[in-house]
Short mmCIF file of C-alpha atoms in Angstrom, two decimals:
data_model
loop_
_atom_site.label_atom_id
_atom_site.label_comp_id
_atom_site.label_asym_id
_atom_site.label_seq_id
_atom_site.Cartn_x
_atom_site.Cartn_y
_atom_site.Cartn_z
CA MET Y 30 63.09 9.12 -24.89
CA ALA Y 31 60.37 9.57 -21.30
CA GLU Y 32 57.05 9.46 -23.01
CA ASP Y 33 58.29 6.47 -25.33
CA ALA Y 34 59.75 4.71 -22.12
CA THR Y 35 56.05 4.91 -20.92
CA ASP Y 36 54.71 4.24 -24.23
CA GLU Y 37 56.64 0.98 -24.53
CA ALA Y 38 55.73 -0.27 -20.32
CA THR Y 39 52.11 0.54 -21.04
CA ASP Y 40 51.72 -1.29 -23.94
CA GLU Y 41 54.01 -4.75 -22.34
CA ALA Y 42 51.47 -4.69 -19.81
CA ALA Y 43 48.39 -4.86 -22.51
CA ASP Y 44 50.15 -7.84 -24.00
CA GLY Y 45 49.42 -11.10 -22.43
CA ALA Y 46 45.84 -9.81 -21.01
CA GLU Y 47 42.57 -12.12 -22.37
CA PRO Y 48 39.97 -9.98 -25.08
CA SER Y 49 37.53 -9.31 -22.86
CA ARG Y 50 34.89 -8.92 -25.64
CA GLN Y 51 31.04 -8.35 -24.19
CA LEU Y 52 29.18 -10.34 -26.99
CA ARG Y 53 25.88 -10.66 -25.45
CA LEU Y 54 25.18 -13.79 -27.40
CA VAL Y 55 23.43 -13.70 -31.12
CA GLY Y 56 21.23 -17.06 -32.36
CA THR Y 57 23.42 -18.94 -34.99
CA ALA Y 58 20.36 -18.35 -38.00
CA LEU Y 59 20.23 -14.68 -37.03
CA LEU Y 60 24.70 -14.10 -37.72
CA ASP Y 61 23.61 -16.45 -40.99
CA GLU Y 62 21.34 -14.33 -42.15
CA LEU Y 63 23.33 -11.01 -41.41
CA GLU Y 64 26.13 -12.82 -42.67
CA ALA Y 65 23.92 -13.80 -45.96
CA THR Y 66 22.08 -10.43 -46.30
CA ALA Y 67 25.37 -7.75 -45.64
CA ARG Y 68 27.00 -10.49 -48.61
CA ASP Y 69 24.10 -9.81 -51.13
CA LEU Y 70 24.58 -6.11 -50.87
CA ALA Y 71 27.87 -6.01 -50.99
CA GLN Y 72 27.76 -7.97 -54.59
CA ALA Y 73 24.55 -5.50 -55.47
CA ALA Y 74 27.10 -2.94 -54.66
CA GLY Y 75 30.05 -4.31 -56.51
CA ASP Y 76 27.46 -4.66 -59.52
CA GLU Y 77 26.74 -0.69 -59.59
CA ILE Y 78 30.11 -0.50 -58.85
CA THR Y 79 31.50 -1.92 -62.13
CA ALA Y 80 28.80 -1.03 -64.19
CA ALA Y 81 29.47 2.26 -63.77
CA LEU Y 82 33.03 1.88 -65.07
CA GLY Y 83 32.52 1.93 -68.76
CA ARG Y 84 30.87 6.08 -68.36
CA SER Y 85 31.58 9.45 -66.97
CA VAL Y 86 30.75 9.83 -64.02
CA ALA Y 87 30.15 13.07 -61.77
CA VAL Y 88 31.89 13.67 -58.64
CA ASP Y 89 31.55 16.13 -55.69
CA TYR Y 90 34.33 16.95 -53.20
CA LYS Y 91 33.26 17.31 -49.97
CA THR Y 92 36.37 19.20 -48.49
CA GLU Y 93 37.37 22.52 -51.21
CA GLY Y 94 40.98 23.48 -50.80
CA LYS Y 95 42.00 26.33 -48.78
CA SER Y 96 43.42 28.18 -51.01
CA GLU Y 97 42.65 28.84 -54.96
CA GLU Y 98 45.89 27.05 -55.86
CA ALA Y 99 45.49 23.77 -53.31
CA ALA Y 100 43.20 20.85 -54.37
CA PRO Y 101 39.90 19.70 -53.08
CA THR Y 102 39.68 16.45 -51.21
CA ASP Y 103 37.56 13.21 -49.93
CA PRO Y 104 35.63 12.91 -53.46
CA VAL Y 105 32.07 11.39 -53.51
CA SER Y 106 30.52 10.52 -56.59
CA GLU Y 107 27.52 10.14 -58.07
CA VAL Y 108 27.95 5.99 -57.55
CA ASP Y 109 28.80 6.73 -53.74
CA ARG Y 110 25.13 7.91 -53.44
CA ALA Y 111 23.58 5.31 -55.57
CA VAL Y 112 24.95 3.12 -54.11
CA GLU Y 113 24.33 3.24 -50.35
CA GLN Y 114 21.05 4.45 -51.01
CA MET Y 115 19.90 1.63 -52.88
CA ILE Y 116 21.93 -0.02 -49.86
CA ARG Y 117 19.53 1.84 -47.14
CA GLU Y 118 16.28 1.07 -49.05
CA ARG Y 119 16.87 -3.42 -48.87
CA LEU Y 120 17.81 -2.55 -44.89
CA ALA Y 121 14.46 -1.27 -44.59
CA GLU Y 122 12.65 -3.47 -46.14
CA ARG Y 123 14.13 -6.77 -44.28
CA PHE Y 124 15.60 -4.98 -41.14
CA PRO Y 125 13.01 -2.05 -40.79
CA ASP Y 126 14.23 -1.60 -36.92
CA HIS Y 127 18.32 -1.44 -37.40
CA ALA Y 128 19.75 1.19 -37.81
CA ILE Y 129 21.86 2.82 -40.14
CA LEU Y 130 25.44 4.74 -40.29
CA GLY Y 131 26.26 5.64 -43.61
CA GLU Y 132 29.27 7.53 -45.22
CA GLU Y 133 27.30 10.12 -47.51
CA GLN Y 134 24.34 10.21 -45.25
CA GLU Y 135 24.96 12.90 -42.92
CA ASP Y 136 22.45 11.34 -40.42
CA ALA Y 137 23.62 10.44 -37.00
CA PRO Y 138 23.09 6.86 -36.26
CA LEU Y 139 20.27 6.58 -32.62
CA LEU Y 140 22.44 5.76 -29.39
CA ASP Y 141 20.52 2.75 -28.56
CA ALA Y 142 20.18 1.30 -31.71
CA GLU Y 143 20.61 -3.13 -30.93
CA TYR Y 144 21.72 -3.70 -34.73
CA LEU Y 145 23.47 -1.19 -36.52
CA TRP Y 146 24.44 -1.56 -40.50
CA ALA Y 147 27.98 0.34 -41.17
CA ILE Y 148 27.99 1.01 -44.84
CA ASP Y 149 30.74 2.52 -47.27
CA PRO Y 150 29.67 2.20 -50.81
CA VAL Y 151 32.42 3.10 -52.27
CA ASP Y 152 36.19 2.42 -50.40
CA GLY Y 153 38.34 4.03 -52.33
CA THR Y 154 36.36 6.93 -54.23
CA THR Y 155 39.73 8.36 -55.76
CA ASN Y 156 41.05 4.56 -56.79
CA PHE Y 157 37.62 4.43 -58.36
CA VAL Y 158 37.39 7.94 -60.05
CA ASN Y 159 40.41 7.86 -62.02
CA ARG Y 160 39.89 4.22 -62.99
CA TYR Y 161 42.30 2.50 -60.23
CA PRO Y 162 41.57 -0.86 -60.20
CA LEU Y 163 41.43 -0.47 -56.17
CA PHE Y 164 38.04 -0.25 -54.46
CA ALA Y 165 35.90 -1.52 -52.67
CA ALA Y 166 32.20 -1.60 -50.90
CA SER Y 167 31.83 -2.61 -47.46
CA VAL Y 168 28.98 -3.78 -45.64
CA GLY Y 169 29.48 -3.73 -41.84
CA VAL Y 170 26.85 -5.24 -38.89
CA LEU Y 171 27.12 -4.01 -35.29
CA HIS Y 172 25.85 -6.00 -32.34
CA GLU Y 173 25.19 -3.11 -29.87
CA GLY Y 174 28.72 -1.84 -31.41
CA VAL Y 175 29.81 -5.24 -31.27
CA PRO Y 176 31.02 -6.72 -35.39
CA VAL Y 177 29.25 -9.35 -35.70
CA ALA Y 178 29.07 -9.86 -39.48
CA GLY Y 179 30.00 -8.47 -42.70
CA ALA Y 180 30.92 -8.21 -46.35
CA ILE Y 181 33.49 -6.67 -48.66
CA TRP Y 182 32.99 -6.48 -52.73
CA CYS Y 183 36.74 -6.05 -53.47
CA SER Y 184 37.24 -5.04 -56.78
CA ALA Y 185 40.23 -7.61 -56.67
CA SER Y 186 40.76 -10.45 -54.74
CA HIS Y 187 43.96 -13.47 -53.99
CA GLY Y 188 41.81 -15.47 -56.96
CA LEU Y 189 42.33 -11.54 -58.66
CA GLY Y 190 38.91 -10.93 -59.93
CA PRO Y 191 36.18 -9.19 -57.80
CA GLY Y 192 34.26 -11.27 -55.30
CA VAL Y 193 32.70 -10.70 -51.81
CA TYR Y 194 34.94 -11.80 -48.63
CA HIS Y 195 31.98 -12.34 -45.73
CA ALA Y 196 31.76 -13.88 -41.83
CA HIS Y 197 30.32 -13.85 -39.40
CA HIS Y 198 31.17 -13.72 -35.77
CA GLY Y 199 32.62 -17.16 -34.40
CA GLY Y 200 32.07 -18.32 -38.28
CA PRO Y 201 35.33 -19.03 -40.67
CA LEU Y 202 36.05 -16.62 -43.60
CA ASN Y 203 34.66 -17.01 -47.17
CA PHE Y 204 35.48 -15.44 -50.40
CA ASP Y 205 31.97 -16.30 -52.97
CA GLY Y 206 30.33 -18.82 -50.45
CA GLU Y 207 33.54 -20.91 -50.29
CA PRO Y 208 36.32 -20.74 -47.46
CA VAL Y 209 39.60 -19.24 -47.72
CA SER Y 210 42.61 -20.96 -46.81
CA SER Y 211 46.09 -18.67 -47.15
CA VAL Y 212 48.19 -20.60 -48.85
CA GLU Y 213 52.09 -19.81 -48.21
CA ASN Y 214 55.08 -19.88 -50.38
CA THR Y 215 57.74 -21.07 -48.17
CA GLY Y 216 60.49 -19.20 -50.64
CA VAL Y 217 59.50 -15.68 -49.92
CA ARG Y 218 61.59 -14.19 -46.87
CA ARG Y 219 59.98 -10.54 -46.50
CA SER Y 220 56.07 -10.24 -46.57
CA LEU Y 221 53.54 -7.61 -47.24
CA SER Y 222 52.34 -4.77 -44.59
CA ALA Y 223 49.89 -2.01 -45.33
CA ALA Y 224 49.93 1.16 -44.14
CA PRO Y 225 49.77 4.92 -45.23
CA GLY Y 226 51.28 8.12 -46.50
CA GLY Y 227 53.63 8.79 -43.30
CA ALA Y 228 53.57 5.57 -41.60
CA PRO Y 229 56.91 3.57 -40.49
CA GLY Y 230 58.41 2.38 -43.68
CA ARG Y 231 60.65 -0.65 -44.92
CA SER Y 232 61.26 -3.30 -42.24
CA ALA Y 233 63.52 -6.48 -41.89
CA SER Y 234 60.22 -8.51 -42.11
CA TRP Y 235 58.51 -6.58 -44.83
CA ASP Y 236 57.54 -4.05 -47.82
CA ASN Y 237 55.22 -1.60 -47.42
CA ARG Y 238 52.23 -1.18 -49.80
CA VAL Y 239 49.50 2.16 -49.10
CA THR Y 240 46.02 0.70 -51.46
CA GLY Y 241 43.99 3.64 -51.10
CA SER Y 242 40.74 1.67 -49.30
CA ALA Y 243 40.88 0.34 -45.92
CA ALA Y 244 37.95 -2.09 -46.27
CA ILE Y 245 40.25 -3.77 -48.65
CA GLU Y 246 43.10 -3.97 -46.79
CA CYS Y 247 41.45 -5.31 -44.11
CA ALA Y 248 40.12 -7.82 -46.33
CA TYR Y 249 43.60 -8.53 -47.46
CA VAL Y 250 45.05 -9.29 -44.13
CA ALA Y 251 42.09 -11.70 -43.06
CA ALA Y 252 42.76 -13.53 -46.35
CA GLY Y 253 46.55 -13.77 -45.58
CA ILE Y 254 48.11 -11.36 -48.86
CA PHE Y 255 49.37 -8.45 -45.70
CA THR Y 256 50.72 -9.20 -43.12
CA THR Y 257 49.75 -6.33 -40.86
CA ALA Y 258 47.72 -3.04 -41.72
CA GLN Y 259 47.66 0.28 -39.63
CA PHE Y 260 44.73 2.83 -39.41
CA TRP Y 261 45.35 6.82 -37.86
CA GLY Y 262 41.97 8.73 -39.31
CA VAL Y 263 39.63 5.65 -40.63
CA HIS Y 264 36.08 5.86 -39.39
CA ALA Y 265 33.60 3.44 -38.24
CA TRP Y 266 31.44 2.36 -41.78
CA ASP Y 267 35.67 1.98 -42.96
CA LEU Y 268 36.57 -0.67 -40.62
CA ALA Y 269 32.74 -2.25 -39.13
CA ALA Y 270 33.06 -5.18 -41.72
CA GLY Y 271 37.02 -5.29 -42.11
CA ILE Y 272 37.23 -6.28 -38.55
CA VAL Y 273 35.06 -9.70 -38.89
CA LEU Y 274 36.72 -10.73 -41.62
CA VAL Y 275 40.53 -10.19 -39.14
CA GLU Y 276 38.71 -11.74 -36.68
CA ALA Y 277 37.15 -14.97 -38.55
CA ALA Y 278 40.10 -15.22 -40.47
CA GLY Y 279 42.67 -15.38 -36.69
CA ARG Y 280 43.89 -12.31 -36.86
CA GLU Y 281 44.09 -9.67 -34.31
CA ALA Y 282 42.71 -6.32 -34.20
CA LEU Y 283 44.16 -3.88 -31.65
CA ILE Y 284 42.64 -0.51 -31.15
CA ARG Y 285 44.84 2.33 -28.83
CA GLU Y 286 43.47 3.67 -26.15
CA GLY Y 287 45.59 6.32 -24.45
CA ASN Y 288 48.96 4.84 -24.22
CA ILE Y 289 47.51 1.09 -24.80
CA TRP Y 290 46.94 -0.83 -27.13
CA LYS Y 291 44.16 -3.51 -26.61
CA PRO Y 292 42.25 -6.03 -28.04
CA PHE Y 293 39.61 -4.16 -30.23
CA GLU Y 294 35.82 -5.07 -28.53
CA ARG Y 295 33.47 -2.81 -29.56
CA PHE Y 296 32.89 0.69 -31.42
CA THR Y 297 31.80 3.59 -28.96
CA PRO Y 298 31.28 7.34 -29.63
CA PRO Y 299 34.04 9.78 -28.36
CA SER Y 300 33.18 11.15 -25.05
CA ARG Y 301 32.99 14.56 -26.65
CA VAL Y 302 33.03 16.64 -30.15
CA ARG Y 303 33.71 19.69 -30.84
CA GLU Y 304 30.49 21.06 -32.13
CA ASP Y 305 27.53 21.44 -29.13
CA ARG Y 306 25.70 17.85 -29.10
CA THR Y 307 25.77 14.43 -28.70
CA PRO Y 308 28.78 11.90 -30.00
CA THR Y 309 27.48 9.49 -32.26
CA LEU Y 310 29.35 6.56 -33.84
CA ARG Y 311 29.41 8.80 -36.27
CA ASP Y 312 32.54 10.74 -34.93
CA TRP Y 313 34.28 7.40 -34.43
CA SER Y 314 37.85 7.80 -35.13
CA ARG Y 315 40.67 5.47 -33.58
CA PRO Y 316 44.37 4.23 -34.15
CA VAL Y 317 43.86 0.66 -34.81
CA LEU Y 318 46.05 -1.92 -36.14
CA VAL Y 319 44.97 -5.66 -37.71
CA GLY Y 320 47.28 -8.20 -38.93
CA THR Y 321 49.10 -11.89 -37.45
CA SER Y 322 50.38 -12.23 -34.04
CA GLU Y 323 53.62 -11.90 -34.62
CA GLY Y 324 52.92 -9.50 -37.66
CA ILE Y 325 51.45 -7.20 -34.73
CA THR Y 326 53.92 -7.07 -32.54
CA GLN Y 327 56.90 -6.36 -34.79
CA LEU Y 328 54.55 -3.37 -36.47
CA ARG Y 329 53.95 -1.76 -32.46
CA GLU Y 330 58.12 -2.11 -32.28
CA ARG Y 331 58.51 0.20 -35.21
CA ILE Y 332 55.38 3.06 -34.18
CA ARG Y 333 57.28 3.13 -30.85
CA ARG Y 334 59.79 5.10 -32.90
CA PRO Y 335 59.87 9.26 -31.79
CA GLY Y 336 57.26 11.31 -34.21
CA ILE Y 337 54.94 8.51 -35.17
CA LEU Y 338 52.43 9.02 -32.86
CA GLN Y 339 52.91 12.88 -33.01
CA ARG Y 340 51.92 12.78 -36.97
CA ALA Y 341 49.20 11.16 -36.20
CA ALA Y 342 47.35 12.60 -33.00
CA ARG Y 343 48.13 15.58 -35.51
CA ARG Y 344 46.55 13.85 -38.16
CA LEU Y 345 43.39 12.75 -36.32
CA ARG Y 346 43.21 16.42 -34.43
CA ARG Y 347 42.14 17.90 -38.11
CA ARG Y 348 39.46 15.44 -39.17
#
């Protein structure tokens, strides 16, 4: 109980604090170009993913089971690799001086890179290779670690068909070039919240849904489909584009630092890693909440329940 009390006190201390985002001015024309490029790349990725649905796709696994009976985890398909390579080649032509952080290539981004593209070529690979129709392609742009532009191609959207959600810092949320406006169904008394396995369950206000794709969940929060989403073991490429969309839609993004949830500002490498090397953004993994202000307030109350943070911490340590 003492730990919970401390957590509550520090959370309350953070409430009401103005976001301290330090974003050096990026020209509007460049922001427009970054958003347009991210949108084009996300759509190209979506085209590649869609084309692969009608054929057999080779699949490997990054993590083998610890025993013969244990199933391997973390699949990667030939489409993941091909899409990321395509995006890298196009970015090298258009922005040769920008750094790239992609899920499928193990290169580490430069620590002093001013602009960095964070790419998840197929977010929801397990869904994709099993033909469960919820997966995405995410392309985000960081300026000195701050998410400034992003695009997410989703296999299913608020309009039921596939398409690209896109935005840049200070601009509106768009879907395939048109502004997105959330439509409220006044008779609905329970909303939806995205939650990973083991996260807080039903509340008085919402039911949980698990999509298997952090990018889709961010896009759905931005589009008003989900009230909130919570992430406990994700990487920078999972959220870089999504945070831009969430904030463009007037929603909030909070990151947990110690015992405090505070407004998300930027991606920064961890202070240390297990290996004897300098940490990079490839090593980033922090708890993050996104959603409406009211929804996040309710979600934080539920997260304070005993055992939830401990389970999340164990999950992060195993990564």
